[in-house]
PDB file of C-alpha atoms in Angstrom:
ATOM      1  CA  UNK A 154    -165.178-127.040 175.381  1.00 74.00           C
ATOM      2  CA  UNK A 155    -164.562-124.411 172.589  1.00 79.00           C
ATOM      3  CA  UNK A 156    -168.593-123.971 172.329  1.00 80.00           C
ATOM      4  CA  UNK A 157    -168.718-122.984 176.123  1.00 87.00           C
ATOM      5  CA  UNK A 158    -165.811-121.022 176.268  1.00 89.00           C
ATOM      6  CA  UNK A 159    -167.453-118.739 173.088  1.00 87.00           C
ATOM      7  CA  UNK A 160    -170.711-118.649 174.814  1.00 86.00           C
ATOM      8  CA  UNK A 161    -168.863-117.384 178.141  1.00 86.00           C
ATOM      9  CA  UNK A 162    -167.035-114.874 176.544  1.00 87.00           C
ATOM     10  CA  UNK A 163    -169.995-113.558 174.570  1.00 89.00           C
ATOM     11  CA  UNK A 164    -172.746-113.819 177.211  1.00 87.00           C
ATOM     12  CA  UNK A 165    -170.545-113.739 180.618  1.00 85.00           C
ATOM     13  CA  UNK A 166    -168.016-111.350 179.938  1.00 86.00           C
ATOM     14  CA  UNK A 167    -169.511-109.062 177.309  1.00 87.00           C
ATOM     15  CA  UNK A 168    -172.980-109.455 178.337  1.00 86.00           C
ATOM     16  CA  UNK A 169    -174.485-110.029 174.883  1.00 89.00           C
ATOM     17  CA  UNK A 170    -177.360-111.614 174.168  1.00 87.00           C
ATOM     18  CA  UNK A 171    -176.322-115.038 171.666  1.00 84.00           C
ATOM     19  CA  UNK A 172    -179.851-114.679 170.242  1.00 83.00           C
ATOM     20  CA  UNK A 173    -179.167-111.522 168.914  1.00 89.00           C
ATOM     21  CA  UNK A 174    -177.147-110.470 165.919  1.00 84.00           C
ATOM     22  CA  UNK A 175    -174.134-109.192 167.438  1.00 88.00           C
ATOM     23  CA  UNK A 176    -174.313-111.751 170.022  1.00 88.00           C
ATOM     24  CA  UNK A 177    -174.474-114.674 167.368  1.00 86.00           C
ATOM     25  CA  UNK A 178    -171.696-113.005 165.191  1.00 86.00           C
ATOM     26  CA  UNK A 179    -169.470-112.175 168.307  1.00 90.00           C
ATOM     27  CA  UNK A 180    -170.098-116.019 169.459  1.00 88.00           C
ATOM     28  CA  UNK A 181    -169.131-117.244 165.897  1.00 84.00           C
ATOM     29  CA  UNK A 182    -166.032-115.348 165.850  1.00 87.00           C
ATOM     30  CA  UNK A 183    -164.816-116.761 169.275  1.00 89.00           C
ATOM     31  CA  UNK A 184    -165.783-120.215 168.499  1.00 84.00           C
ATOM     32  CA  UNK A 185    -164.104-120.209 165.078  1.00 81.00           C
ATOM     33  CA  UNK A 186    -161.298-118.413 165.384  1.00 85.00           C
ATOM     34  CA  UNK A 187    -158.972-120.660 167.818  1.00 86.00           C
ATOM     35  CA  UNK A 188    -160.400-123.860 166.061  1.00 79.00           C
ATOM     36  CA  UNK A 189    -159.157-122.856 162.752  1.00 75.00           C
ATOM     37  CA  UNK A 190    -155.816-121.260 163.886  1.00 80.00           C
ATOM     38  CA  UNK A 191    -155.137-124.365 165.592  1.00 82.00           C
ATOM     39  CA  UNK A 192    -155.799-126.651 162.824  1.00 74.00           C
ATOM     40  CA  UNK A 193    -153.927-123.980 160.411  1.00 72.00           C
ATOM     41  CA  UNK A 194    -151.007-124.276 162.561  1.00 81.00           C
ATOM     42  CA  UNK A 195    -151.006-128.388 163.096  1.00 79.00           C
ATOM     43  CA  UNK A 196    -151.261-128.670 159.241  1.00 71.00           C
ATOM     44  CA  UNK A 197    -148.818-126.165 158.292  1.00 73.00           C
ATOM     45  CA  UNK A 198    -146.351-128.014 160.693  1.00 84.00           C
ATOM     46  CA  UNK A 199    -146.798-131.621 158.739  1.00 78.00           C
ATOM     47  CA  UNK A 200    -146.836-129.889 155.538  1.00 68.00           C
ATOM     48  CA  UNK A 201    -143.425-128.236 156.225  1.00 74.00           C
ATOM     49  CA  UNK A 202    -141.848-131.184 156.906  1.00 81.00           C
ATOM     50  CA  UNK A 203    -143.239-132.830 153.622  1.00 70.00           C
ATOM     51  CA  UNK A 204    -142.051-129.842 151.994  1.00 67.00           C
ATOM     52  CA  UNK A 205    -138.158-130.620 153.116  1.00 74.00           C
ATOM     53  CA  UNK A 206    -138.535-133.415 150.979  1.00 74.00           C
ATOM     54  CA  UNK A 207    -139.339-131.419 147.805  1.00 64.00           C
ATOM     55  CA  UNK A 208    -136.668-128.439 147.165  1.00 63.00           C
ATOM     56  CA  UNK A 209    -137.856-126.262 144.323  1.00 59.00           C
ATOM     57  CA  UNK A 210    -134.948-127.558 142.303  1.00 66.00           C
ATOM     58  CA  UNK A 211    -136.121-130.884 142.607  1.00 68.00           C
ATOM     59  CA  UNK A 212    -139.470-129.894 141.752  1.00 66.00           C
ATOM     60  CA  UNK A 213    -138.278-128.510 138.867  1.00 66.00           C
ATOM     61  CA  UNK A 214    -136.732-131.600 137.878  1.00 68.00           C
ATOM     62  CA  UNK A 215    -139.297-133.697 138.265  1.00 69.00           C
ATOM     63  CA  UNK A 216    -141.551-131.850 135.644  1.00 69.00           C
ATOM     64  CA  UNK A 217    -138.726-131.183 133.530  1.00 64.00           C
ATOM     65  CA  UNK A 218    -138.517-133.737 130.542  1.00 63.00           C
ATOM     66  CA  UNK A 219    -142.036-135.258 131.127  1.00 66.00           C
ATOM     67  CA  UNK A 220    -144.511-135.277 128.146  1.00 69.00           C
ATOM     68  CA  UNK A 221    -147.080-132.429 128.344  1.00 73.00           C
ATOM     69  CA  UNK A 222    -150.229-134.417 129.435  1.00 78.00           C
ATOM     70  CA  UNK A 223    -148.347-136.253 132.299  1.00 84.00           C
ATOM     71  CA  UNK A 224    -146.659-132.856 133.512  1.00 83.00           C
ATOM     72  CA  UNK A 225    -150.015-131.159 133.539  1.00 88.00           C
ATOM     73  CA  UNK A 226    -150.959-133.950 135.782  1.00 89.00           C
ATOM     74  CA  UNK A 227    -148.129-133.847 137.953  1.00 86.00           C
ATOM     75  CA  UNK A 228    -147.736-130.135 137.782  1.00 84.00           C
ATOM     76  CA  UNK A 229    -151.339-129.997 139.690  1.00 86.00           C
ATOM     77  CA  UNK A 230    -150.539-132.587 142.156  1.00 85.00           C
ATOM     78  CA  UNK A 231    -147.210-130.918 142.863  1.00 80.00           C
ATOM     79  CA  UNK A 232    -149.083-127.480 143.569  1.00 78.00           C
ATOM     80  CA  UNK A 233    -150.834-129.368 146.509  1.00 76.00           C
ATOM     81  CA  UNK A 234    -147.707-129.337 148.676  1.00 69.00           C
ATOM     82  CA  UNK A 235    -146.618-125.730 147.769  1.00 65.00           C
ATOM     83  CA  UNK A 236    -147.137-122.405 149.232  1.00 54.00           C
ATOM     84  CA  UNK A 237    -150.678-121.646 149.432  1.00 51.00           C
ATOM     85  CA  UNK A 238    -150.960-118.038 148.272  1.00 54.00           C
ATOM     86  CA  UNK A 239    -151.098-117.426 144.537  1.00 53.00           C
ATOM     87  CA  UNK A 240    -148.669-114.614 144.688  1.00 53.00           C
ATOM     88  CA  UNK A 241    -146.040-116.853 146.245  1.00 56.00           C
ATOM     89  CA  UNK A 242    -146.392-119.320 143.676  1.00 61.00           C
ATOM     90  CA  UNK A 243    -145.516-116.930 140.683  1.00 63.00           C
ATOM     91  CA  UNK A 244    -141.514-117.121 141.669  1.00 63.00           C
ATOM     92  CA  UNK A 245    -141.594-120.911 141.257  1.00 67.00           C
ATOM     93  CA  UNK A 246    -143.717-120.424 138.089  1.00 72.00           C
ATOM     94  CA  UNK A 247    -140.841-118.294 136.837  1.00 69.00           C
ATOM     95  CA  UNK A 248    -138.146-120.672 137.792  1.00 67.00           C
ATOM     96  CA  UNK A 249    -140.081-123.691 136.073  1.00 72.00           C
ATOM     97  CA  UNK A 250    -140.369-121.755 132.748  1.00 72.00           C
ATOM     98  CA  UNK A 251    -136.553-120.757 133.150  1.00 66.00           C
ATOM     99  CA  UNK A 252    -135.887-124.568 133.482  1.00 66.00           C
ATOM    100  CA  UNK A 253    -137.620-125.506 130.338  1.00 70.00           C
ATOM    101  CA  UNK A 254    -141.174-126.764 131.724  1.00 78.00           C
ATOM    102  CA  UNK A 255    -143.542-126.418 128.967  1.00 83.00           C
ATOM    103  CA  UNK A 256    -145.800-123.340 129.099  1.00 86.00           C
ATOM    104  CA  UNK A 257    -148.989-125.176 129.610  1.00 88.00           C
ATOM    105  CA  UNK A 258    -147.570-127.551 132.340  1.00 87.00           C
ATOM    106  CA  UNK A 259    -146.395-124.738 134.489  1.00 85.00           C
ATOM    107  CA  UNK A 260    -150.025-122.925 134.205  1.00 87.00           C
ATOM    108  CA  UNK A 261    -151.285-126.206 135.683  1.00 89.00           C
ATOM    109  CA  UNK A 262    -149.046-125.661 138.864  1.00 85.00           C
ATOM    110  CA  UNK A 263    -149.940-121.864 139.080  1.00 81.00           C
ATOM    111  CA  UNK A 264    -153.588-122.725 139.206  1.00 83.00           C
ATOM    112  CA  UNK A 265    -153.097-125.800 141.566  1.00 84.00           C
ATOM    113  CA  UNK A 266    -150.651-124.111 143.834  1.00 77.00           C
ATOM    114  CA  UNK A 267    -153.021-121.959 145.399  1.00 73.00           C
ATOM    115  CA  UNK A 268    -156.410-123.518 144.774  1.00 75.00           C
ATOM    116  CA  UNK A 269    -155.757-127.207 145.732  1.00 78.00           C
ATOM    117  CA  UNK A 270    -153.665-127.149 148.603  1.00 68.00           C
ATOM    118  CA  UNK A 271    -153.109-129.104 151.489  1.00 70.00           C
ATOM    119  CA  UNK A 272    -154.562-126.409 154.004  1.00 69.00           C
ATOM    120  CA  UNK A 273    -157.676-125.850 152.109  1.00 71.00           C
ATOM    121  CA  UNK A 274    -158.720-129.395 151.949  1.00 78.00           C
ATOM    122  CA  UNK A 275    -157.961-130.144 155.746  1.00 74.00           C
ATOM    123  CA  UNK A 276    -159.640-127.155 156.782  1.00 71.00           C
ATOM    124  CA  UNK A 277    -162.943-128.104 154.355  1.00 76.00           C
ATOM    125  CA  UNK A 278    -162.793-131.475 155.880  1.00 80.00           C
ATOM    126  CA  UNK A 279    -162.557-130.416 159.339  1.00 75.00           C
ATOM    127  CA  UNK A 280    -165.351-127.616 159.155  1.00 70.00           C
ATOM    128  CA  UNK A 281    -167.656-129.189 156.474  1.00 74.00           C
ATOM    129  CA  UNK A 282    -166.710-132.853 155.927  1.00 81.00           C
ATOM    130  CA  UNK A 283    -164.841-135.166 153.693  1.00 84.00           C
ATOM    131  CA  UNK A 284    -167.566-134.687 150.789  1.00 83.00           C
ATOM    132  CA  UNK A 285    -167.205-131.123 150.573  1.00 81.00           C
ATOM    133  CA  UNK A 286    -163.219-131.846 150.660  1.00 83.00           C
ATOM    134  CA  UNK A 287    -163.109-134.222 148.321  1.00 86.00           C
ATOM    135  CA  UNK A 288    -165.495-132.193 145.638  1.00 84.00           C
ATOM    136  CA  UNK A 289    -163.225-129.281 146.237  1.00 81.00           C
ATOM    137  CA  UNK A 290    -160.068-130.987 145.908  1.00 87.00           C
ATOM    138  CA  UNK A 291    -161.261-133.247 142.933  1.00 87.00           C
ATOM    139  CA  UNK A 292    -162.831-130.340 140.489  1.00 86.00           C
ATOM    140  CA  UNK A 293    -159.868-127.669 141.500  1.00 85.00           C
ATOM    141  CA  UNK A 294    -157.551-130.423 140.003  1.00 90.00           C
ATOM    142  CA  UNK A 295    -159.641-130.890 137.062  1.00 89.00           C
ATOM    143  CA  UNK A 296    -159.568-127.000 136.370  1.00 88.00           C
ATOM    144  CA  UNK A 297    -155.948-127.068 136.807  1.00 89.00           C
ATOM    145  CA  UNK A 298    -155.099-129.865 134.463  1.00 92.00           C
ATOM    146  CA  UNK A 299    -157.367-128.995 131.725  1.00 90.00           C
ATOM    147  CA  UNK A 300    -156.588-125.092 131.996  1.00 89.00           C
ATOM    148  CA  UNK A 301    -152.880-125.896 131.608  1.00 89.00           C
ATOM    149  CA  UNK A 302    -153.469-128.384 129.230  1.00 91.00           C
ATOM    150  CA  UNK A 303    -155.690-126.203 126.712  1.00 90.00           C
ATOM    151  CA  UNK A 304    -153.299-123.373 127.282  1.00 89.00           C
ATOM    152  CA  UNK A 305    -150.362-125.470 126.063  1.00 88.00           C
ATOM    153  CA  UNK A 306    -152.091-126.495 122.952  1.00 89.00           C
ATOM    154  CA  UNK A 307    -152.685-122.711 121.866  1.00 88.00           C
ATOM    155  CA  UNK A 308    -148.993-122.342 121.442  1.00 85.00           C
ATOM    156  CA  UNK A 309    -148.899-118.953 123.552  1.00 84.00           C
ATOM    157  CA  UNK A 310    -145.159-118.889 124.204  1.00 83.00           C
ATOM    158  CA  UNK A 311    -144.491-115.722 122.265  1.00 85.00           C
ATOM    159  CA  UNK A 312    -146.747-113.957 124.642  1.00 86.00           C
ATOM    160  CA  UNK A 313    -143.849-114.439 127.613  1.00 82.00           C
ATOM    161  CA  UNK A 314    -141.975-111.470 128.652  1.00 78.00           C
ATOM    162  CA  UNK A 315    -138.653-111.312 126.666  1.00 76.00           C
ATOM    163  CA  UNK A 316    -136.504-111.709 129.910  1.00 70.00           C
ATOM    164  CA  UNK A 317    -138.317-114.901 130.808  1.00 68.00           C
ATOM    165  CA  UNK A 318    -137.227-116.608 127.568  1.00 64.00           C
ATOM    166  CA  UNK A 319    -133.519-115.441 128.366  1.00 66.00           C
ATOM    167  CA  UNK A 320    -133.791-117.286 132.171  1.00 56.00           C
ATOM    168  CA  UNK A 321    -132.168-120.521 132.291  1.00 48.00           C
ATOM    169  CA  UNK A 322    -131.755-122.531 135.648  1.00 46.00           C
ATOM    170  CA  UNK A 323    -129.086-125.287 136.070  1.00 45.00           C
ATOM    171  CA  UNK A 324    -130.709-128.558 135.539  1.00 45.00           C
ATOM    172  CA  UNK A 325    -127.633-130.527 136.833  1.00 47.00           C
ATOM    173  CA  UNK A 326    -127.722-132.835 139.449  1.00 49.00           C
ATOM    174  CA  UNK A 327    -129.228-131.806 143.123  1.00 51.00           C
ATOM    175  CA  UNK A 328    -126.775-131.319 145.221  1.00 53.00           C
ATOM    176  CA  UNK A 329    -128.581-130.887 148.534  1.00 57.00           C
ATOM    177  CA  UNK A 330    -127.821-132.876 151.272  1.00 64.00           C
ATOM    178  CA  UNK A 331    -130.276-135.216 152.784  1.00 72.00           C
ATOM    179  CA  UNK A 332    -131.770-133.766 155.911  1.00 76.00           C
ATOM    180  CA  UNK A 333    -131.875-135.239 159.246  1.00 83.00           C
ATOM    181  CA  UNK A 334    -135.402-135.604 161.040  1.00 82.00           C
ATOM    182  CA  UNK A 335    -134.502-133.177 163.543  1.00 86.00           C
ATOM    183  CA  UNK A 336    -133.916-130.792 160.581  1.00 86.00           C
ATOM    184  CA  UNK A 337    -137.219-131.455 158.887  1.00 85.00           C
ATOM    185  CA  UNK A 338    -138.930-130.962 162.583  1.00 87.00           C
ATOM    186  CA  UNK A 339    -137.333-127.677 162.557  1.00 89.00           C
ATOM    187  CA  UNK A 340    -138.718-127.063 158.830  1.00 83.00           C
ATOM    188  CA  UNK A 341    -141.815-127.686 160.255  1.00 83.00           C
ATOM    189  CA  UNK A 342    -141.536-125.381 162.873  1.00 89.00           C
ATOM    190  CA  UNK A 343    -140.029-122.580 160.668  1.00 85.00           C
ATOM    191  CA  UNK A 344    -143.263-123.138 158.451  1.00 78.00           C
ATOM    192  CA  UNK A 345    -145.589-122.569 161.211  1.00 83.00           C
ATOM    193  CA  UNK A 346    -143.958-119.406 162.227  1.00 84.00           C
ATOM    194  CA  UNK A 347    -143.354-118.046 158.719  1.00 78.00           C
ATOM    195  CA  UNK A 348    -146.790-119.110 156.986  1.00 68.00           C
ATOM    196  CA  UNK A 349    -148.927-118.831 159.846  1.00 77.00           C
ATOM    197  CA  UNK A 350    -147.310-115.277 160.751  1.00 80.00           C
ATOM    198  CA  UNK A 351    -148.162-114.243 157.524  1.00 71.00           C
ATOM    199  CA  UNK A 352    -151.727-115.279 157.089  1.00 68.00           C
ATOM    200  CA  UNK A 353    -153.273-115.021 160.552  1.00 80.00           C
ATOM    201  CA  UNK A 354    -154.675-111.572 159.687  1.00 82.00           C
ATOM    202  CA  UNK A 355    -156.359-112.893 156.630  1.00 73.00           C
ATOM    203  CA  UNK A 356    -157.842-116.002 158.477  1.00 74.00           C
ATOM    204  CA  UNK A 357    -158.895-113.638 161.339  1.00 83.00           C
ATOM    205  CA  UNK A 358    -160.490-111.378 158.615  1.00 81.00           C
ATOM    206  CA  UNK A 359    -162.283-114.226 156.876  1.00 73.00           C
ATOM    207  CA  UNK A 360    -163.720-115.532 160.099  1.00 79.00           C
ATOM    208  CA  UNK A 361    -164.783-111.531 160.913  1.00 86.00           C
ATOM    209  CA  UNK A 362    -166.788-111.727 157.641  1.00 79.00           C
ATOM    210  CA  UNK A 363    -167.963-115.365 158.015  1.00 76.00           C
ATOM    211  CA  UNK A 364    -169.319-114.203 161.624  1.00 83.00           C
ATOM    212  CA  UNK A 365    -170.808-111.214 160.181  1.00 83.00           C
ATOM    213  CA  UNK A 366    -172.833-113.443 157.749  1.00 75.00           C
ATOM    214  CA  UNK A 367    -173.707-115.745 160.555  1.00 75.00           C
ATOM    215  CA  UNK A 368    -175.042-113.239 162.824  1.00 80.00           C
ATOM    216  CA  UNK A 369    -176.807-110.495 160.464  1.00 80.00           C
ATOM    217  CA  UNK A 370    -177.709-111.958 157.302  1.00 71.00           C
ATOM    218  CA  UNK A 371    -181.434-113.581 157.042  1.00 71.00           C
ATOM    219  CA  UNK A 372    -181.855-117.400 156.809  1.00 60.00           C
ATOM    220  CA  UNK A 373    -182.627-117.758 153.042  1.00 65.00           C
ATOM    221  CA  UNK A 374    -181.563-114.347 151.851  1.00 66.00           C
ATOM    222  CA  UNK A 375    -178.629-115.720 150.305  1.00 62.00           C
ATOM    223  CA  UNK A 376    -180.373-118.734 148.968  1.00 64.00           C
ATOM    224  CA  UNK A 377    -182.274-116.182 146.536  1.00 69.00           C
ATOM    225  CA  UNK A 378    -178.868-114.499 145.649  1.00 72.00           C
ATOM    226  CA  UNK A 379    -176.659-117.504 145.531  1.00 75.00           C
ATOM    227  CA  UNK A 380    -178.913-120.367 145.062  1.00 70.00           C
ATOM    228  CA  UNK A 381    -179.094-122.947 142.550  1.00 70.00           C
ATOM    229  CA  UNK A 382    -182.182-121.572 141.041  1.00 70.00           C
ATOM    230  CA  UNK A 383    -180.685-118.317 139.948  1.00 75.00           C
ATOM    231  CA  UNK A 384    -179.044-118.925 136.638  1.00 77.00           C
ATOM    232  CA  UNK A 385    -176.800-116.021 136.892  1.00 85.00           C
ATOM    233  CA  UNK A 386    -175.637-116.655 140.653  1.00 88.00           C
ATOM    234  CA  UNK A 387    -172.428-118.499 139.399  1.00 90.00           C
ATOM    235  CA  UNK A 388    -170.930-116.046 136.980  1.00 91.00           C
ATOM    236  CA  UNK A 389    -171.871-113.300 139.485  1.00 87.00           C
ATOM    237  CA  UNK A 390    -170.065-115.317 142.304  1.00 85.00           C
ATOM    238  CA  UNK A 391    -167.072-115.240 140.169  1.00 87.00           C
ATOM    239  CA  UNK A 392    -167.120-111.727 139.007  1.00 84.00           C
ATOM    240  CA  UNK A 393    -167.436-110.800 142.819  1.00 80.00           C
ATOM    241  CA  UNK A 394    -164.445-112.978 143.786  1.00 79.00           C
ATOM    242  CA  UNK A 395    -161.770-111.682 141.369  1.00 76.00           C
ATOM    243  CA  UNK A 396    -161.324-107.983 142.847  1.00 71.00           C
ATOM    244  CA  UNK A 397    -161.212-109.654 146.247  1.00 69.00           C
ATOM    245  CA  UNK A 398    -157.800-111.281 147.408  1.00 62.00           C
ATOM    246  CA  UNK A 399    -157.270-114.169 150.077  1.00 64.00           C
ATOM    247  CA  UNK A 400    -155.594-117.226 150.692  1.00 64.00           C
ATOM    248  CA  UNK A 401    -157.882-120.662 151.043  1.00 68.00           C
ATOM    249  CA  UNK A 402    -157.445-120.695 154.864  1.00 69.00           C
ATOM    250  CA  UNK A 403    -159.094-116.933 155.113  1.00 71.00           C
ATOM    251  CA  UNK A 404    -162.082-118.272 152.630  1.00 77.00           C
ATOM    252  CA  UNK A 405    -162.752-121.465 154.541  1.00 78.00           C
ATOM    253  CA  UNK A 406    -164.854-119.343 157.542  1.00 79.00           C
ATOM    254  CA  UNK A 407    -166.696-117.244 154.808  1.00 80.00           C
ATOM    255  CA  UNK A 408    -167.089-120.306 152.794  1.00 81.00           C
ATOM    256  CA  UNK A 409    -168.777-122.077 155.884  1.00 80.00           C
ATOM    257  CA  UNK A 410    -171.047-118.933 156.773  1.00 81.00           C
ATOM    258  CA  UNK A 411    -172.229-118.852 153.064  1.00 82.00           C
ATOM    259  CA  UNK A 412    -173.528-122.471 153.065  1.00 82.00           C
ATOM    260  CA  UNK A 413    -175.043-121.942 156.261  1.00 80.00           C
ATOM    261  CA  UNK A 414    -177.120-119.540 155.416  1.00 79.00           C
ATOM    262  CA  UNK A 415    -178.427-121.173 152.352  1.00 80.00           C
ATOM    263  CA  UNK A 416    -176.237-120.386 149.522  1.00 84.00           C
ATOM    264  CA  UNK A 417    -175.558-123.256 146.889  1.00 85.00           C
ATOM    265  CA  UNK A 418    -172.421-125.338 146.972  1.00 85.00           C
ATOM    266  CA  UNK A 419    -171.561-124.815 143.318  1.00 86.00           C
ATOM    267  CA  UNK A 420    -171.856-121.151 143.698  1.00 88.00           C
ATOM    268  CA  UNK A 421    -169.897-120.886 147.118  1.00 86.00           C
ATOM    269  CA  UNK A 422    -167.157-123.357 145.449  1.00 85.00           C
ATOM    270  CA  UNK A 423    -167.201-121.202 142.247  1.00 87.00           C
ATOM    271  CA  UNK A 424    -166.671-117.947 144.662  1.00 86.00           C
ATOM    272  CA  UNK A 425    -163.971-119.221 146.439  1.00 84.00           C
ATOM    273  CA  UNK A 426    -162.166-120.504 143.426  1.00 82.00           C
ATOM    274  CA  UNK A 427    -161.959-117.027 141.945  1.00 85.00           C
ATOM    275  CA  UNK A 428    -160.815-115.496 145.161  1.00 81.00           C
ATOM    276  CA  UNK A 429    -157.981-118.035 144.978  1.00 79.00           C
ATOM    277  CA  UNK A 430    -156.945-118.514 141.783  1.00 78.00           C
ATOM    278  CA  UNK A 431    -157.983-115.283 139.626  1.00 80.00           C
ATOM    279  CA  UNK A 432    -157.212-112.532 142.341  1.00 72.00           C
ATOM    280  CA  UNK A 433    -156.435-108.903 141.132  1.00 72.00           C
ATOM    281  CA  UNK A 434    -152.973-109.075 142.864  1.00 65.00           C
ATOM    282  CA  UNK A 435    -151.944-112.175 141.520  1.00 70.00           C
ATOM    283  CA  UNK A 436    -152.561-110.603 137.766  1.00 78.00           C
ATOM    284  CA  UNK A 437    -150.233-107.448 138.456  1.00 74.00           C
ATOM    285  CA  UNK A 438    -147.575-109.804 139.472  1.00 69.00           C
ATOM    286  CA  UNK A 439    -147.897-111.790 136.235  1.00 78.00           C
ATOM    287  CA  UNK A 440    -147.807-108.697 134.228  1.00 80.00           C
ATOM    288  CA  UNK A 441    -144.439-108.949 134.907  1.00 75.00           C
ATOM    289  CA  UNK A 442    -143.769-112.187 133.334  1.00 78.00           C
ATOM    290  CA  UNK A 443    -146.718-112.528 130.787  1.00 83.00           C
ATOM    291  CA  UNK A 444    -148.052-110.181 128.188  1.00 87.00           C
ATOM    292  CA  UNK A 445    -151.793-108.622 128.382  1.00 89.00           C
ATOM    293  CA  UNK A 446    -152.934-111.528 126.043  1.00 90.00           C
ATOM    294  CA  UNK A 447    -151.578-114.507 127.690  1.00 88.00           C
ATOM    295  CA  UNK A 448    -153.215-113.260 130.950  1.00 88.00           C
ATOM    296  CA  UNK A 449    -156.393-112.470 129.319  1.00 89.00           C
ATOM    297  CA  UNK A 450    -156.422-116.199 128.135  1.00 89.00           C
ATOM    298  CA  UNK A 451    -155.408-117.635 131.366  1.00 86.00           C
ATOM    299  CA  UNK A 452    -158.273-115.630 133.361  1.00 87.00           C
ATOM    300  CA  UNK A 453    -160.634-116.779 130.445  1.00 88.00           C
ATOM    301  CA  UNK A 454    -159.638-120.575 130.395  1.00 87.00           C
ATOM    302  CA  UNK A 455    -159.520-120.828 134.068  1.00 86.00           C
ATOM    303  CA  UNK A 456    -162.915-118.770 134.841  1.00 88.00           C
ATOM    304  CA  UNK A 457    -164.751-120.969 132.128  1.00 88.00           C
ATOM    305  CA  UNK A 458    -163.539-124.167 134.429  1.00 88.00           C
ATOM    306  CA  UNK A 459    -164.860-122.490 137.447  1.00 88.00           C
ATOM    307  CA  UNK A 460    -168.265-121.215 135.808  1.00 91.00           C
ATOM    308  CA  UNK A 461    -168.497-124.924 134.704  1.00 87.00           C
ATOM    309  CA  UNK A 462    -167.640-126.410 138.030  1.00 86.00           C
ATOM    310  CA  UNK A 463    -170.145-123.974 139.748  1.00 88.00           C
ATOM    311  CA  UNK A 464    -172.876-125.071 137.341  1.00 89.00           C
ATOM    312  CA  UNK A 465    -172.420-128.627 137.530  1.00 85.00           C
ATOM    313  CA  UNK A 466    -172.368-129.050 141.247  1.00 82.00           C
ATOM    314  CA  UNK A 467    -175.735-126.681 141.328  1.00 85.00           C
ATOM    315  CA  UNK A 468    -177.107-129.085 139.054  1.00 83.00           C
ATOM    316  CA  UNK A 469    -176.486-132.067 140.738  1.00 79.00           C
ATOM    317  CA  UNK A 470    -176.507-131.745 144.051  1.00 70.00           C
TER     318      UNK A 470
END
């Protein structure tokens, strides 16, 4: 149905030839935009209900008092059900530090929250299949867990800004009343209004970029640049991704188009992870909390993990 509607709008309404570069791009845009936005709204509604069970206070208390290794794993898993923009994850990151959660554990959360979230996984599953979704989720969790563990072992608490170490969050009992199901459904609807309303321009922008790649980039051109044969393609993809900023939902159509043009899966996953987990806006916000040396260590450790993911999957797939 969507394919027929996209073809009608492209050919019948706009009079474009679907075989032309412009026509192929426009048809891709008309086809992907409603599909991605509808899937996004459905997922966000379900996750909004799920998040009603995890208040920030309850999440902090789940992590506080755990051993560091267990905490890294739990923080990465909890990152899946938290806001999926790296910048919106930073306030929770600060709250965890104030509650006494170890530094390495908070970094596992900070990496996982934007990178390994339910929206990215579901959209990848819907557009590219369960294997790609599972690969992305599994490797993203490993990067988050290992990065947090390594940073925790380095003992860099002295590189937090002074005001952060003075913040203390009440860790008493969670006095929030239990919500009714009507309230939880309302939380899901509010999540759709808030999150979809906030990120849809990024999603549409990502689809537009993907449409341009789909229509104008020749078959095989990206394979030469982002293919597995070029050893430098993974580092180049990571460096290219860092200055950009997008959420996971906005990156999925770009990933879809890149893979469709012959780019290697490992290189594309590395590019997506760099855009989401190492964006410059995130670094600017983190500067309010972390001193430059700790930011550099964070970027270096996470970047090394992303490079490893890219090289590994290009070698085995």
